[in-house]
Structures are given as structure tokens and as C-alpha cells.
Short mmCIF file of C-alpha atoms in Angstrom, two decimals:
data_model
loop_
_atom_site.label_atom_id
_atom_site.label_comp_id
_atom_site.label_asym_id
_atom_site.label_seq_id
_atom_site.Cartn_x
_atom_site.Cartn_y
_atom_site.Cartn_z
CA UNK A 1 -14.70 53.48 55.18
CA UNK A 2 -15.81 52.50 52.20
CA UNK A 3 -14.02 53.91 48.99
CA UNK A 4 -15.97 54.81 45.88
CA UNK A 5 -19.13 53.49 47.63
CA UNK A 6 -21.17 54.96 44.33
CA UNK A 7 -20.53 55.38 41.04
CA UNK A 8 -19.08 58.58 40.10
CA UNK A 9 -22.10 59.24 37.62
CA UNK A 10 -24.40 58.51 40.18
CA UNK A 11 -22.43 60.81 43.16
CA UNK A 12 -22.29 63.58 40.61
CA UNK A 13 -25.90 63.51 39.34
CA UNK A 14 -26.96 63.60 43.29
CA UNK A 15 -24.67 66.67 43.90
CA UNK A 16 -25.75 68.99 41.71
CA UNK A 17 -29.61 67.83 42.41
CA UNK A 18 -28.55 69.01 46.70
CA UNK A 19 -26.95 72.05 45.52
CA UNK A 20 -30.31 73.01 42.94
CA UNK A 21 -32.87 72.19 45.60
CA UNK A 22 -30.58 74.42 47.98
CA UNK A 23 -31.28 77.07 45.54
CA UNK A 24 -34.83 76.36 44.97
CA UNK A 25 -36.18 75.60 48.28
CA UNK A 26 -33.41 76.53 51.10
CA UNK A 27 -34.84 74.72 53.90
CA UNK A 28 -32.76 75.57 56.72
CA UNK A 29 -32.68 73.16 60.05
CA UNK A 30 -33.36 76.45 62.23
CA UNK A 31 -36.63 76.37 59.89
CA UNK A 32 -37.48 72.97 61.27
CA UNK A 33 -37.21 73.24 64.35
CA UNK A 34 -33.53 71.03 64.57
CA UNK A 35 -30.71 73.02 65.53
CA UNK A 36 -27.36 70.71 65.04
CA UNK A 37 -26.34 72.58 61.97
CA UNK A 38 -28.66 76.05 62.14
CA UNK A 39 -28.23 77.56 58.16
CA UNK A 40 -27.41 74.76 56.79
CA UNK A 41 -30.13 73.75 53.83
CA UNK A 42 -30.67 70.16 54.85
CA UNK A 43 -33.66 68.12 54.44
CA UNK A 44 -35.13 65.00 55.76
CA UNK A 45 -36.78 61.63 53.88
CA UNK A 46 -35.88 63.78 49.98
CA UNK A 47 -36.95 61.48 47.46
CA UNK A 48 -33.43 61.12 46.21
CA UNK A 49 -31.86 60.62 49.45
CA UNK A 50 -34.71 58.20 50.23
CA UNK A 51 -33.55 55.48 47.15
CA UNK A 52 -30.23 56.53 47.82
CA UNK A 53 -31.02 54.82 51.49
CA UNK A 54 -32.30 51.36 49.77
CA UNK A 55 -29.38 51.40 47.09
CA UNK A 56 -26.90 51.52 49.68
CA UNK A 57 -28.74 49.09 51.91
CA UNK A 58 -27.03 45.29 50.08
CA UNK A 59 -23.62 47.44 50.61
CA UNK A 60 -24.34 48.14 54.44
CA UNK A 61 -24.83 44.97 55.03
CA UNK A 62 -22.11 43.44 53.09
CA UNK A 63 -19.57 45.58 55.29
CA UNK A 64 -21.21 45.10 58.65
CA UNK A 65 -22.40 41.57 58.27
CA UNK A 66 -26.16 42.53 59.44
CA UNK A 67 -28.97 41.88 58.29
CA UNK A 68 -30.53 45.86 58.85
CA UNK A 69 -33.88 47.60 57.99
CA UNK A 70 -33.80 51.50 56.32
CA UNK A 71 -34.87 54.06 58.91
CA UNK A 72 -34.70 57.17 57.18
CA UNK A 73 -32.33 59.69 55.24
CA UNK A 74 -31.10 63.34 55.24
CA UNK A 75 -28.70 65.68 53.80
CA UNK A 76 -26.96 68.66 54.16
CA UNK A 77 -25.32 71.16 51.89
CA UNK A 78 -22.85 72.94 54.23
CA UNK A 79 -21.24 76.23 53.82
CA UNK A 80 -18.59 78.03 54.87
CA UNK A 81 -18.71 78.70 58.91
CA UNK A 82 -21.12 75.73 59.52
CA UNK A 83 -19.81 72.89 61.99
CA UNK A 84 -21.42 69.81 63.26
CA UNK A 85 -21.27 69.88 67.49
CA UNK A 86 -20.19 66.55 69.38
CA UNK A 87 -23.21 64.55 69.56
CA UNK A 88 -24.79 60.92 69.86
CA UNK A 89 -27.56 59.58 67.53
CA UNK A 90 -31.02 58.45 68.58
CA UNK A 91 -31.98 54.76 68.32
CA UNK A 92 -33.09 55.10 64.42
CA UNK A 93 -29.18 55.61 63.79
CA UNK A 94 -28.11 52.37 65.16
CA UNK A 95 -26.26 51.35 62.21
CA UNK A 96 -25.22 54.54 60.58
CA UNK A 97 -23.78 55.93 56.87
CA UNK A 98 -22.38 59.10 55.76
CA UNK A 99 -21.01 59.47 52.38
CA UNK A 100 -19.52 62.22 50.83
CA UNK A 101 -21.08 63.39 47.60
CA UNK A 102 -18.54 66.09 46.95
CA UNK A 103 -17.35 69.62 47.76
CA UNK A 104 -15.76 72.31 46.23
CA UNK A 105 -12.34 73.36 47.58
CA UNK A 106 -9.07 72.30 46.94
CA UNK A 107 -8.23 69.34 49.05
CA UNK A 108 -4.76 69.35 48.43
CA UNK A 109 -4.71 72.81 50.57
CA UNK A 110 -7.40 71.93 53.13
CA UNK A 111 -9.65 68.78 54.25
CA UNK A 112 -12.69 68.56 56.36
CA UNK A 113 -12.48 65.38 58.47
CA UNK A 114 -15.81 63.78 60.53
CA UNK A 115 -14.31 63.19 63.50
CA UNK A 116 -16.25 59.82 65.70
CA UNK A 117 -14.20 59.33 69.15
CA UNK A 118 -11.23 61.20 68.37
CA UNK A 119 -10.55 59.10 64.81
CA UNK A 120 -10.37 61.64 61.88
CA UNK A 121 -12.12 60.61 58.64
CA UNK A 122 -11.35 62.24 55.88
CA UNK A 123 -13.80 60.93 52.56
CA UNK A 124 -13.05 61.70 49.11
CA UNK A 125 -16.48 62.09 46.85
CA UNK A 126 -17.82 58.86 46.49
CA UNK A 127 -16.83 57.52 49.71
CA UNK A 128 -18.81 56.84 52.80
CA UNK A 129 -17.78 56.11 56.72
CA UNK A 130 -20.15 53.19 59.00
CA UNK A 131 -20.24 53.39 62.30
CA UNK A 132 -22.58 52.61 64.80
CA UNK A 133 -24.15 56.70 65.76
CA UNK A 134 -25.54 55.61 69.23
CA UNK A 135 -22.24 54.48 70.69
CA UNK A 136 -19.50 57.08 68.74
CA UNK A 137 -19.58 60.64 69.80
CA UNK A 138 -18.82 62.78 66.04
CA UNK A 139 -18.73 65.74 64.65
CA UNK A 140 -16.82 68.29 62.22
CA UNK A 141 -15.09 71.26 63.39
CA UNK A 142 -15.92 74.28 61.95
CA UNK A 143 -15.95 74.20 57.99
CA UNK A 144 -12.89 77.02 57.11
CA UNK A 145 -12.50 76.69 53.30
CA UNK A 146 -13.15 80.48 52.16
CA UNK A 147 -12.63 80.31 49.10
CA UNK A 148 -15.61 81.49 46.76
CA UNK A 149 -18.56 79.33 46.68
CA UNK A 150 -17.11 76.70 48.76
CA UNK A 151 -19.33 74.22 49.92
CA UNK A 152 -20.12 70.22 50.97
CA UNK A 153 -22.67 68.42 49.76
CA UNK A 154 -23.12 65.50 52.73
CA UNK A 155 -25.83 62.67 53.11
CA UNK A 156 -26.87 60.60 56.18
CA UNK A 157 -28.29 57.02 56.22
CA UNK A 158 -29.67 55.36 59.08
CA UNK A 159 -30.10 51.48 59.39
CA UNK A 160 -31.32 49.20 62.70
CA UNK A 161 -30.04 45.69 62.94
CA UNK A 162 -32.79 43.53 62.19
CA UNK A 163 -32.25 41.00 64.88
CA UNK A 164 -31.18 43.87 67.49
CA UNK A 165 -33.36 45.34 70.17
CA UNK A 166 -34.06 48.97 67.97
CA UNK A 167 -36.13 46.98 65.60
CA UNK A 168 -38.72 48.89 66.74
CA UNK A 169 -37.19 52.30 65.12
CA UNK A 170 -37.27 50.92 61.65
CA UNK A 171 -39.08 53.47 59.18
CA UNK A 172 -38.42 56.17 61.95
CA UNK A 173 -42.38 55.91 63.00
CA UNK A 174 -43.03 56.24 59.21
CA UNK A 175 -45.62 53.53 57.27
CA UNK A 176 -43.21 53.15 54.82
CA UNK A 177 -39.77 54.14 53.18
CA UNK A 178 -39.99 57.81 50.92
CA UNK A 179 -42.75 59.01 53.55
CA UNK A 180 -42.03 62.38 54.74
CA UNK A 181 -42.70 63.01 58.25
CA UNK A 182 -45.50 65.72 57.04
CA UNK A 183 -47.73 63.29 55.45
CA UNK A 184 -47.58 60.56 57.95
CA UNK A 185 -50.99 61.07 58.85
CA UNK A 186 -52.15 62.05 55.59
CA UNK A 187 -53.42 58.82 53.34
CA UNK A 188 -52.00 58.52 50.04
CA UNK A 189 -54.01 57.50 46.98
CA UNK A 190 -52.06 54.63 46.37
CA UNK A 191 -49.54 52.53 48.29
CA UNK A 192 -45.70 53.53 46.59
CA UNK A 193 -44.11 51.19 45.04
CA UNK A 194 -40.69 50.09 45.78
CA UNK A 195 -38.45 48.11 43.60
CA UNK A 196 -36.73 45.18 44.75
CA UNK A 197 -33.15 45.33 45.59
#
């Protein structure tokens, strides 16, 4: 776990841009096709999420002691009811991240713990858990805070080790880091440009 992983300027500006697009463009993973958490507004490569992925990247690999390459991002804005089922990750996840933007509920009445082979992890906003998503079983149990507009604003980044035999997986099949899986075959009018980290 790593504590305070962000700053808290940074954690809150991302929160309340998840819980806006929610409201704007609720993009549930029933809508696409993925089924892991069914209404949950969650989306895949969001520009945000996307820099988020090569912010954290230098911190990543100061804690694991890899050398790893981005393969892609997500996040989810859970709600009341959703849970997350007991599941491995694909080879893209080799080296994984999930932080904890925030949430609104009182945690000194109730916490909601990622669980990855039986070893509860609770994260406070800011923080964010690395583990390795191919070998760990995790989930949540089901999200019971009722209180009104109780929710948990959640992101996901994925890493391969460089030197390690899912090399192949970096990008996630993309061309390049930001590329949403809906325009990989589309060409873009110029090349994006990434700022060295």
C-alpha cells in the first residue's frame, strides 16, 4: 500500500471530474459488453485516467523495483449494491494499481476493503494497493453504505514488467498510450504528444 500516493489537490480534482462524467455520460460496463461490475459507470483509456497511468508510472516502479511499461487505465464510480466478484486479471495487469480517489460515507461507521487472497485492504483517499492481478484472486464484497448519495470513486492501472515475458501486452494492443480502443483503427491527424516523465 502506498499512503497518500497523490496529492490531495490532485485526488480531489480527479473525483469530482469521475463523478461529473458519471452524470454526463453514464457509461455502464453492461453497455460495453464487460460484465464484472454491471451498473457501474466505468470507463476505459479516459483521458484523465490515461495521464493519471504515466504520473503514477516513476512511483510503480520505485515500490516494485521494475522497470514496467503502461498498459492501459479504467475507473469506476460504484454505488450502493455494486460488488466486484473473485476474479484474476489478464496478462495486461501483470503489475497492477488501484488507488482510491475517495468516497462518500462515513468511514468511522463502515469501510469497504479490496480483498486479494484473503488480505483485506482498506485505502483511505489518496492511497493505492500493488499487487501483481494475474497471480492474486480480489474482489470487494458487496458495497452496503446506504446512506444518501453514497458512492466510490475507484481507478485501475495496469503495468507489464519490461524485462518479463507479457512485454508483449504493453499498450493493451493500442499504438500508443490515451488511445481508446474505438479509434484503434482509425488514423489520427497527428501523432499525440506525451510529456516526459
Amino acid at each position: 500500500i502506498v499512503k497518500s500516493a497523490i496529492s490531495a489537490e490532485l485526488r480531489d480534482f480527479v473525483t469530482q471530474y469521475a463523478l461529473f462524467d458519471e452524470m454526463q455520460n453514464f457509461s455502464p460496463e453492461q453497455m460495453q459488453g464487460r460484465h464484472q461490475v454491471p451498473d457501474a459507470h466505468s470507463v476505459y483509456a479516459d483521458p484523465a485516467m490515461e495521464s493519471m497511468l504515466l504520473h503514477i508510472q516513476p512511483i510503480i516502479e520505485q515500490a516494485t523495483g521494475l522497470k514496467v511499461f503502461p498498459t492501459y487505465s479504467y475507473y469506476r464510480v460504484y454505488r450502493p449494491g455494486d460488488d466486484l466478484e473473485p476474479h484474476f486479471d489478464r496478462p495486461a495487469c501483470e503489475i497492477s494499481a488501484t488507488m482510491c480517489f475517495n468516497y462518500n460515507y462515513d468511514a468511522s461507521k463502515y469501510t469497504w476493503p479490496i480483498y486479494m487472497d484473503g488480505v483485506k485492504a482498506v485505502l483511505e483517499p489518496g492511497d493505492m494497493v500493488i499487487y501483481r492481478g494475474c497471480d492474486l484472486t480480489h474482489w470487494r464484497d458487496e458495497f452496503e453504505e446506504t446512506s444518501d448519495n453514497s458512492w466510490h470513486v475507484q481507478g485501475f492501472f495496469h503495468f507489464v514488467d519490461a524485462n518479463g515475458s507479457n512485454v508483449k501486452h504493453a499498450l493493451d494492443g493500442r499504438s500508443f498510450i490515451g488511445q481508446p480502443k474505438t479509434l484503434q483503427n482509425r488514423s489520427l491527424p497527428n501523432k499525440p504528444y506525451i510529456i516526459p516523465v
